[in-house]
XYZ file of C-alpha atoms in Angstrom:
199
model
C -17.743 8.698 -10.257
C -17.642 7.701 -6.720
C -17.893 10.731 -4.629
C -16.776 10.798 -0.926
C -18.445 13.441 1.333
C -16.687 14.565 4.629
C -18.640 17.032 6.553
C -17.724 18.737 9.810
C -17.320 22.102 11.497
C -13.592 22.160 10.505
C -12.949 24.434 13.468
C -10.062 24.529 12.180
C -9.548 21.929 9.479
C -6.373 19.918 10.491
C -4.089 17.199 9.121
C -6.342 14.710 10.818
C -9.183 15.584 8.688
C -7.099 15.384 5.283
C -5.821 11.985 6.557
C -9.172 10.618 6.982
C -10.079 11.796 3.526
C -7.032 10.018 2.000
C -7.765 6.920 3.969
C -11.322 6.831 2.717
C -9.984 7.210 -0.977
C -7.753 4.344 -0.301
C -10.378 1.908 1.456
C -13.479 2.768 -0.702
C -11.466 3.480 -4.161
C -13.193 7.067 -4.305
C -12.270 9.355 -7.219
C -12.823 12.463 -5.173
C -13.594 13.734 -1.620
C -15.974 16.721 -1.209
C -15.041 18.703 2.259
C -18.447 20.270 3.334
C -18.092 22.859 6.299
C -21.138 22.868 8.293
C -23.135 26.175 9.118
C -24.746 25.117 12.432
C -23.790 21.426 13.478
C -26.742 19.591 15.080
C -24.778 17.533 17.478
C -22.544 19.789 19.095
C -21.907 23.219 20.238
C -21.465 25.990 17.552
C -18.297 26.369 16.064
C -16.182 29.172 17.467
C -14.777 30.480 14.100
C -17.404 32.181 11.666
C -18.701 29.846 8.678
C -16.958 32.019 6.177
C -13.492 31.588 7.907
C -13.824 28.007 8.264
C -14.707 27.741 4.505
C -11.830 29.750 3.809
C -9.550 27.515 5.812
C -10.755 24.469 4.015
C -10.332 25.971 0.695
C -6.657 26.515 1.687
C -6.255 23.130 3.247
C -7.236 21.271 0.004
C -5.286 23.662 -2.557
C -2.994 21.175 -4.558
C -4.861 18.026 -3.773
C -6.062 16.951 -7.084
C -8.718 14.571 -5.577
C -10.085 16.880 -2.928
C -12.711 19.590 -3.492
C -14.789 21.964 -1.148
C -18.415 22.628 -0.999
C -20.230 25.507 0.492
C -23.574 23.925 0.194
C -24.147 23.848 3.928
C -22.843 27.418 4.680
C -24.967 28.728 1.858
C -28.128 26.934 3.200
C -27.347 28.331 6.630
C -29.210 27.170 9.759
C -28.723 23.596 11.133
C -26.704 21.530 8.826
C -28.673 18.183 8.497
C -26.804 15.528 6.491
C -29.868 14.283 4.809
C -30.380 17.755 3.176
C -27.021 17.985 2.161
C -26.904 14.360 0.612
C -30.229 15.142 -1.151
C -28.523 18.411 -2.686
C -25.704 16.854 -3.712
C -27.592 13.795 -5.160
C -29.388 16.197 -7.258
C -26.170 18.114 -8.347
C -24.347 14.837 -9.182
C -27.100 12.450 -10.391
C -24.577 10.077 -11.980
C -22.232 9.789 -9.041
C -22.301 7.486 -6.161
C -22.056 9.192 -2.886
C -20.061 7.749 0.079
C -20.529 9.406 3.450
C -17.197 9.595 5.398
C -17.345 9.271 9.258
C -15.148 8.477 12.065
C -16.306 5.781 14.335
C -17.129 8.370 16.950
C -19.499 10.048 14.643
C -20.987 6.668 13.496
C -21.959 5.829 16.927
C -24.412 8.684 17.010
C -26.037 7.776 13.571
C -29.382 6.421 15.036
C -29.925 9.831 16.587
C -29.470 11.703 13.297
C -32.240 13.481 11.464
C -33.929 10.931 9.115
C -31.005 8.317 9.444
C -33.026 5.811 7.121
C -33.062 8.436 4.458
C -29.372 9.156 4.911
C -28.624 5.446 4.342
C -30.765 5.325 1.208
C -28.548 8.255 -0.267
C -25.193 7.333 0.464
C -22.899 4.306 1.333
C -20.831 4.742 4.525
C -17.123 4.730 4.959
C -16.208 4.398 8.719
C -12.655 5.421 9.407
C -11.206 4.188 12.609
C -10.597 6.756 15.127
C -6.978 6.667 16.909
C -7.093 4.776 19.843
C -10.371 2.785 19.035
C -10.775 -0.420 17.539
C -12.998 -1.031 14.401
C -16.775 -1.529 14.881
C -18.253 -5.030 14.749
C -20.866 -6.052 12.183
C -23.466 -6.481 14.646
C -22.894 -2.959 16.193
C -23.416 -1.350 12.644
C -26.801 -2.644 12.589
C -27.540 -1.619 16.219
C -26.547 1.897 15.111
C -29.133 1.949 12.308
C -26.299 1.219 9.624
C -26.777 -1.307 6.888
C -23.759 -3.389 7.130
C -23.973 -4.276 3.386
C -23.499 -0.545 2.685
C -20.810 0.163 5.306
C -17.104 0.067 4.263
C -14.654 -0.360 7.408
C -11.449 1.616 6.853
C -8.403 0.390 9.036
C -5.899 3.059 8.234
C -4.092 4.838 10.933
C -4.668 8.682 11.005
C -3.012 11.233 13.286
C -4.537 11.881 16.631
C -5.364 15.522 16.288
C -8.246 17.112 17.954
C -9.934 20.553 17.019
C -10.598 21.468 20.728
C -7.113 20.789 21.677
C -5.904 22.863 18.543
C -8.074 25.734 19.804
C -6.870 25.665 23.404
C -3.338 25.414 22.217
C -3.741 28.517 19.958
C -5.346 30.486 22.788
C -2.545 29.619 25.149
C 0.154 30.727 22.516
C 1.515 27.158 22.215
C 2.875 25.946 18.818
C 0.636 23.939 16.573
C 2.922 23.472 13.583
C 2.709 20.046 12.070
C -1.010 19.697 12.927
C -2.464 22.313 10.666
C -1.742 22.619 6.941
C 0.792 25.546 6.631
C -1.738 27.722 4.784
C -4.262 27.361 7.481
C -1.770 27.847 10.279
C -1.055 31.260 8.455
C -4.552 32.009 7.928
C -5.463 31.410 11.804
C -2.524 33.838 12.682
C -3.377 36.550 10.170
C -7.020 36.473 11.231
C -6.277 36.151 15.053
C -8.655 33.229 15.311
C -9.019 31.312 18.615
C -7.224 33.731 20.701
C -10.433 34.045 23.015
C -11.125 30.319 22.736
C -13.988 29.548 25.061
């Protein structure tokens, strides 16, 4: 089975994340995509919503999508969420599956700065999905970032230009976010009064 791994803070998970997963399925002929909410992201500020809420919202977002699943591997592990540890654990849990790490081009640009990037490359192929407004990476750029071009699938499928930080600001300001969040996630955010004190 070809298993895609899409990690992130998902703070909150939005329609852009779901579109990236669907694009990766299309480009790499994946059988499933596993959404992995992080505990503490190593490359950015801590998430605003607690891990339990982000995990709950991710589960709501994928409900009814037969090719999507959610893993709590990083939330359970706690601490900094290093991709190499997550892939190692998923490799042990799914020894017969081929793993594909799904990244936006903005995240892929930081690949060389990751914890044990060579080990990450050995554990999974990489699917790079274009970010809105950014062109695809050149083959020469991939090698310069520490990515093996032979193990990279470039995915040129348009996805919505939605930003988690912009969503948090809009929610804090009482502005509508309908259409940018899955309806069940929008209800969860309102019911649990999330992001009202957005910092």
